[in-house]
Tab-separated table of C-alpha atoms in Angstrom:
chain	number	residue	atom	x	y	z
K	1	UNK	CA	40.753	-3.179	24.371
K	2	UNK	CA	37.518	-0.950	23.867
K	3	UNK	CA	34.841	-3.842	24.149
K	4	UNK	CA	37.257	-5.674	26.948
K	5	UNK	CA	36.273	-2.778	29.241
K	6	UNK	CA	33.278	-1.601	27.560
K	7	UNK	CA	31.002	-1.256	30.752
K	8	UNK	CA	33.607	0.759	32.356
K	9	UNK	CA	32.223	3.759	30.751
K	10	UNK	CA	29.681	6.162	33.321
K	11	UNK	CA	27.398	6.079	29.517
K	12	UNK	CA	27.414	2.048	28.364
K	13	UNK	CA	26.691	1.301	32.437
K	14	UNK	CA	23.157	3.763	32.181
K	15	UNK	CA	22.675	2.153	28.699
K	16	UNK	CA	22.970	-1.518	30.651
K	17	UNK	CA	20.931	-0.523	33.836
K	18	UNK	CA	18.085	1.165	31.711
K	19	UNK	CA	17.820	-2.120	30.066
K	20	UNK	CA	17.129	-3.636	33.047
K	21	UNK	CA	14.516	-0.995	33.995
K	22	UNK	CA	12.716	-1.108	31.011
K	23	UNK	CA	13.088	-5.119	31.307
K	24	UNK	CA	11.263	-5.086	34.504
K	25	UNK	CA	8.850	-3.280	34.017
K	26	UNK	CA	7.467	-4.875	30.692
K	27	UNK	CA	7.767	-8.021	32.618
K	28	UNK	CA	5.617	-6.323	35.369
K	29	UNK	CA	3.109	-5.036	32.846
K	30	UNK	CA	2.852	-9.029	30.957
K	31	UNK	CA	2.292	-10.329	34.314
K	32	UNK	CA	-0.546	-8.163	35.128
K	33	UNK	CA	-2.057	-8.460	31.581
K	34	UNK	CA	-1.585	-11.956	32.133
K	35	UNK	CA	-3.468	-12.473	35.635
K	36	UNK	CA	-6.202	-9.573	34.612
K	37	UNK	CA	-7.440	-11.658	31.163
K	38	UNK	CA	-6.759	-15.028	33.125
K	39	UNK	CA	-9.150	-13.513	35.980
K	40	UNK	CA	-11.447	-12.277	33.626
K	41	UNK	CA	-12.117	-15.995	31.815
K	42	UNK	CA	-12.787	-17.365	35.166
K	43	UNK	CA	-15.566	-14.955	35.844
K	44	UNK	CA	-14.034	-12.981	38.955
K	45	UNK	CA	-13.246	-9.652	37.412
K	46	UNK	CA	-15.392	-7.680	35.043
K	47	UNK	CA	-14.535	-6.542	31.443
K	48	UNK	CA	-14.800	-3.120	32.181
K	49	UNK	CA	-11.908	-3.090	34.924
K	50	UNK	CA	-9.549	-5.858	32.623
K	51	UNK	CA	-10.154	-2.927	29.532
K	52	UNK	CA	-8.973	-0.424	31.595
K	53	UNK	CA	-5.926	-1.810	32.911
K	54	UNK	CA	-5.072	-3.243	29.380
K	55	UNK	CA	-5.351	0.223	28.053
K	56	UNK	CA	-3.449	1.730	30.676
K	57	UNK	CA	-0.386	-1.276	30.599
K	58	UNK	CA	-0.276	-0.986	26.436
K	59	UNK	CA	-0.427	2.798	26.718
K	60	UNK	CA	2.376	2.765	29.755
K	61	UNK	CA	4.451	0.165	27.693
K	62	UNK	CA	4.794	2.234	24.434
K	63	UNK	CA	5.622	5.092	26.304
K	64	UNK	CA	7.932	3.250	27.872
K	65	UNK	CA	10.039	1.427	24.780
K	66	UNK	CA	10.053	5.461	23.336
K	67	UNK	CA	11.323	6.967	26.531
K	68	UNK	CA	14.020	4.452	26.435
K	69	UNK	CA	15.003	4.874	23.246
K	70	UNK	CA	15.368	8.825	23.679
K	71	UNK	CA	16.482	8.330	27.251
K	72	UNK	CA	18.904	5.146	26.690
K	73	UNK	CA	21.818	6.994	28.650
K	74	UNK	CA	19.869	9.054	30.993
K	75	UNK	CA	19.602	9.248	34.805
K	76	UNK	CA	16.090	10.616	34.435
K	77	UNK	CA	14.560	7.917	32.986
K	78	UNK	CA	13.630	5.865	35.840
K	79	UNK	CA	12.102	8.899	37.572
K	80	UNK	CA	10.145	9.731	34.590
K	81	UNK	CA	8.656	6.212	34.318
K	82	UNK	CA	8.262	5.863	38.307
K	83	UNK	CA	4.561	6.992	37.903
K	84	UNK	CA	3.692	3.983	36.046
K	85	UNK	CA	4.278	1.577	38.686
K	86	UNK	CA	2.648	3.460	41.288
K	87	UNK	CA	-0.800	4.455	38.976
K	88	UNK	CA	-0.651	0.248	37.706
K	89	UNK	CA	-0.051	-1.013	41.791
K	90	UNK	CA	-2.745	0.841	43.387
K	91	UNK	CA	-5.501	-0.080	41.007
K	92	UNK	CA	-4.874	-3.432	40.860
K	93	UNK	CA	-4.118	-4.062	44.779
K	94	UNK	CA	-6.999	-2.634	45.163
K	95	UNK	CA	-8.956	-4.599	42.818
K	96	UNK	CA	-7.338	-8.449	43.700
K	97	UNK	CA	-7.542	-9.975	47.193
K	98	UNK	CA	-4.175	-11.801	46.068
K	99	UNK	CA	-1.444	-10.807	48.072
K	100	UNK	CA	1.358	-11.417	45.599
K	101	UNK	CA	-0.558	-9.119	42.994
K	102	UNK	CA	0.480	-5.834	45.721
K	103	UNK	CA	4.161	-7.464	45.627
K	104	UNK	CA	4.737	-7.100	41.494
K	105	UNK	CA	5.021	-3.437	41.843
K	106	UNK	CA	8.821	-4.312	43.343
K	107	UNK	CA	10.055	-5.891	39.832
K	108	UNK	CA	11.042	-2.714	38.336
K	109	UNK	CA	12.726	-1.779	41.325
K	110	UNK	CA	15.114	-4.611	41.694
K	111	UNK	CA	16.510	-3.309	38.544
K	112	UNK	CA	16.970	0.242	39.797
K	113	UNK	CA	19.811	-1.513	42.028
K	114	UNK	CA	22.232	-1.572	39.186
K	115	UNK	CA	21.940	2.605	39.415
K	116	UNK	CA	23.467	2.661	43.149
K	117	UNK	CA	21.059	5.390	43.518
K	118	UNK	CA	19.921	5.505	47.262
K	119	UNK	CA	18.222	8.258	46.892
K	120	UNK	CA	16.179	7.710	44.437
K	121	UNK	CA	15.848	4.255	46.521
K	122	UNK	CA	14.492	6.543	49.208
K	123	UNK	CA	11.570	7.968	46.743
K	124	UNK	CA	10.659	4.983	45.978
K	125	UNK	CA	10.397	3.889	49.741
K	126	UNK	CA	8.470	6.535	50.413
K	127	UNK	CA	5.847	6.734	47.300
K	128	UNK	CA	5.495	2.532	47.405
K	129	UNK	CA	5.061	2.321	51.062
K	130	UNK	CA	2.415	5.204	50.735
K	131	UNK	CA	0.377	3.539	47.916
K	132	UNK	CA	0.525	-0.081	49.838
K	133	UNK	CA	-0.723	1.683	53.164
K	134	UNK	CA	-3.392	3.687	51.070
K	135	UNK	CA	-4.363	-0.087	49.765
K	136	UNK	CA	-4.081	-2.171	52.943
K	137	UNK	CA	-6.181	1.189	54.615
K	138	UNK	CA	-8.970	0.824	51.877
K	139	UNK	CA	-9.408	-2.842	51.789
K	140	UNK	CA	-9.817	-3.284	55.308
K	141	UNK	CA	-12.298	0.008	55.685
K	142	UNK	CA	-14.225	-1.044	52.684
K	143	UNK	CA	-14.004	-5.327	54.199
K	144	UNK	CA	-13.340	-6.473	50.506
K	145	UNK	CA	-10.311	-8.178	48.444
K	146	UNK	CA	-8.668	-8.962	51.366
K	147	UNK	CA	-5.986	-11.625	51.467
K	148	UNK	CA	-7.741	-14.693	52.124
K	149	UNK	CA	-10.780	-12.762	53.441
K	150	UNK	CA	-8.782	-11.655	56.749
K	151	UNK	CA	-7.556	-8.077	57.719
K	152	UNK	CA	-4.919	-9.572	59.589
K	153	UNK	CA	-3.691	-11.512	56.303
K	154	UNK	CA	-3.890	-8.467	54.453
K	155	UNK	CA	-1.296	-6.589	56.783
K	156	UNK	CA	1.304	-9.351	57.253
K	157	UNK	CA	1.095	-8.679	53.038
K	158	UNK	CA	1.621	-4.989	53.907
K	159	UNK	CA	4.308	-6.267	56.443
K	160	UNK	CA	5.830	-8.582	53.687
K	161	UNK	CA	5.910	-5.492	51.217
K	162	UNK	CA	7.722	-3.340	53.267
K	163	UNK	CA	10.459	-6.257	54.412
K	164	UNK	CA	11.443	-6.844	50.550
K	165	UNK	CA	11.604	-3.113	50.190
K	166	UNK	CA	13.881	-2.833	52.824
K	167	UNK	CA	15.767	-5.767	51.568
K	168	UNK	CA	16.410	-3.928	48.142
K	169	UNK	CA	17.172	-0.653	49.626
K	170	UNK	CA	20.141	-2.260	51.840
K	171	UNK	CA	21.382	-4.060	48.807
K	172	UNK	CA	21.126	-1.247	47.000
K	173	UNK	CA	23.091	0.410	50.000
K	174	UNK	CA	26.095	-2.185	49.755
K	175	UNK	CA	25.914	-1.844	46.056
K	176	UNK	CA	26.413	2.125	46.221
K	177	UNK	CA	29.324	1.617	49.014
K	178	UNK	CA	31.182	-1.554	46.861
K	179	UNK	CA	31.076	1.041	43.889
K	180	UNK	CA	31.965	4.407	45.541
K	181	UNK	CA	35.060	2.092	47.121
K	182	UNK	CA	35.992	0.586	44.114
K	183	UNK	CA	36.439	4.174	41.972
K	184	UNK	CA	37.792	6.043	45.179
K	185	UNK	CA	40.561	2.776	44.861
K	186	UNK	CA	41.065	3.067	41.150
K	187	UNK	CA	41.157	7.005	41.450
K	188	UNK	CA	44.019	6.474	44.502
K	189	UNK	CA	46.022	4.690	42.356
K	190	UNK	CA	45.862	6.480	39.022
K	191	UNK	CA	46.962	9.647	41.698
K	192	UNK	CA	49.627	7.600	43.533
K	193	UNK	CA	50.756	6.434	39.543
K	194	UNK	CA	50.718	9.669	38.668
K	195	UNK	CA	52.411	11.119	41.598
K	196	UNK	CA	54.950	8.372	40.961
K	197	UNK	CA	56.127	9.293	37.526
K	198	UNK	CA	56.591	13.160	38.021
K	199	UNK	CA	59.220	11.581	40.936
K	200	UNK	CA	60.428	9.887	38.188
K	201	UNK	CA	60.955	12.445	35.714
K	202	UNK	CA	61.659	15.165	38.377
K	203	UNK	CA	64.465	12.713	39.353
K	204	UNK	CA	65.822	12.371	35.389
K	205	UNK	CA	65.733	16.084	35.310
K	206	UNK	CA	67.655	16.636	37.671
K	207	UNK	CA	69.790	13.640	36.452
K	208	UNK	CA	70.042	15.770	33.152
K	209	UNK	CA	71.146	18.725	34.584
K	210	UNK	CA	73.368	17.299	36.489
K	211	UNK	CA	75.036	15.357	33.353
K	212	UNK	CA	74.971	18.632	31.536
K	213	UNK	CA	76.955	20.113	34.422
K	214	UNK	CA	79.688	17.696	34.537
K	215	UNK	CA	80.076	18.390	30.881
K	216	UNK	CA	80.649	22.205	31.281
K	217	UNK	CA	83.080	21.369	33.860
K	218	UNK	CA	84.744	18.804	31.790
K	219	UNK	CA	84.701	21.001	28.922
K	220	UNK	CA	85.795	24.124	30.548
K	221	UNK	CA	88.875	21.619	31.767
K	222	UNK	CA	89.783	21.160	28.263
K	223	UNK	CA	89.528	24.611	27.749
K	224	UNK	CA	91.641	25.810	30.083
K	225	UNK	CA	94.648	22.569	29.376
K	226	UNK	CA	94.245	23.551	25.792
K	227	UNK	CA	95.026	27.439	26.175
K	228	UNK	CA	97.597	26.578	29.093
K	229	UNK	CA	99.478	24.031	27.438
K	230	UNK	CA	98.585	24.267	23.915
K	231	UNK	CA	96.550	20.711	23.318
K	232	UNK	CA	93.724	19.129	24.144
K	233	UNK	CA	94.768	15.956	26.045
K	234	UNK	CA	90.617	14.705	25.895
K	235	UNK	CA	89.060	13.867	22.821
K	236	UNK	CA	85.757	15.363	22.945
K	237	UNK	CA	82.878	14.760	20.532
């Protein structure tokens, strides 16, 4: 019965949604390490920048798979890893003039959904829309990496960015509100259950006292046939 409703406890769900978390973002961190060493044998980015961002992923990474293991059942952990993303995102949208490099910062947070925590949803709004204006802002001031060499590219990718973060914090929304429903449901009945048997055994109380009543009377019945006309005329037990 225990592994039939194992994720019903608050502790194996964190466990679970961790997982996810720390699934998304090594995925996130082997994509990057993937384009940055792919870009580098073609000849458009230097050695210098693809060192620095290895370091940085590796280091993030095994930070990561320790937090995770001290943190498995904690609510903090995704706020303690947050910085990663946003440190990882701004150097390399600022770096690649490809658009769907800005948009792997949002892996990690499509796993956050499985929290139904809207406000640390709302954080994350906040600190990823920041970074991707700060990037959009420098590319176009400095005229370099833009998407396809056009400001106007580069903010329909800013535009994009912000749509799919929307799009996560509304499901993310429904999530919270299915959830919340579902335990205020379960809690309703357990109380309506509950409520139900003390009726019950309020009513077989009072059933009980009501038996041991009759019983005095009958008894004291006896009693009084017995003294009046010298037998008992009921067999009692």
């Amino acid at each position: 019965m225990e592994n039939e409703f194992r994720f019903a406890s608050k502790e194996e769900q964190l466990k679970r949604a961790n997982a996810f978390l720390v699934l998304g973002y090594l995925m996130f961190f082997a994509v990057i390490l993937a384009i940055m060493w792919v870009f580098l044998a073609m000849g458009v980015r230097s050695m210098g920048l693809t060192m620095i961002i290895t370091i940085l992923v590796v280091l993030f990474a095994v930070i990561l798979l320790v937090l995770s293991k001290v943190m498995g059942t904690s609510t903090k952990l995704k706020y303690t890893v947050l910085p990663f993303t946003c440190i990882i995102s701004f150097f390399v949208g600022i770096a690649f003039n490809q658009g769907f490099v800005q948009l792997l910062g949002l892996f990690p947070l499509i796993g956050c959904i499985l929290f139904y925590d809207r406000n640390y949803m709302r954080i994350c709004n906040i600190v990823y829309g920041i970074i991707e204006i700060v990037v959009c802002f420098f590319k176009i001031w400095g005229n370099q990496n833009l998407e396809n060499g056009s400001p106007v590219d580069q903010v329909f990718v800013t535009i994009v960015y912000f749509i799919l973060m929307l799009l996560i914090n509304l499901v993310t929304n429904v999530a919270s509100k299915f959830n919340n429903d579902t335990l205020g449901q379960v809690s309703a009945e357990k109380d309506k259950i509950q409520k139900m048997m003390e009726d019950v055994m309020s009513v077989a109380g009072e059933v009980r006292n009501g038996t041991e009543h009759a019983m005095d009377i009958i008894n004291t019945l006896d009693t009084y046939v017995a003294h009046t006309y010298g037998r008992y005329p009921v067999a009692l037990v």
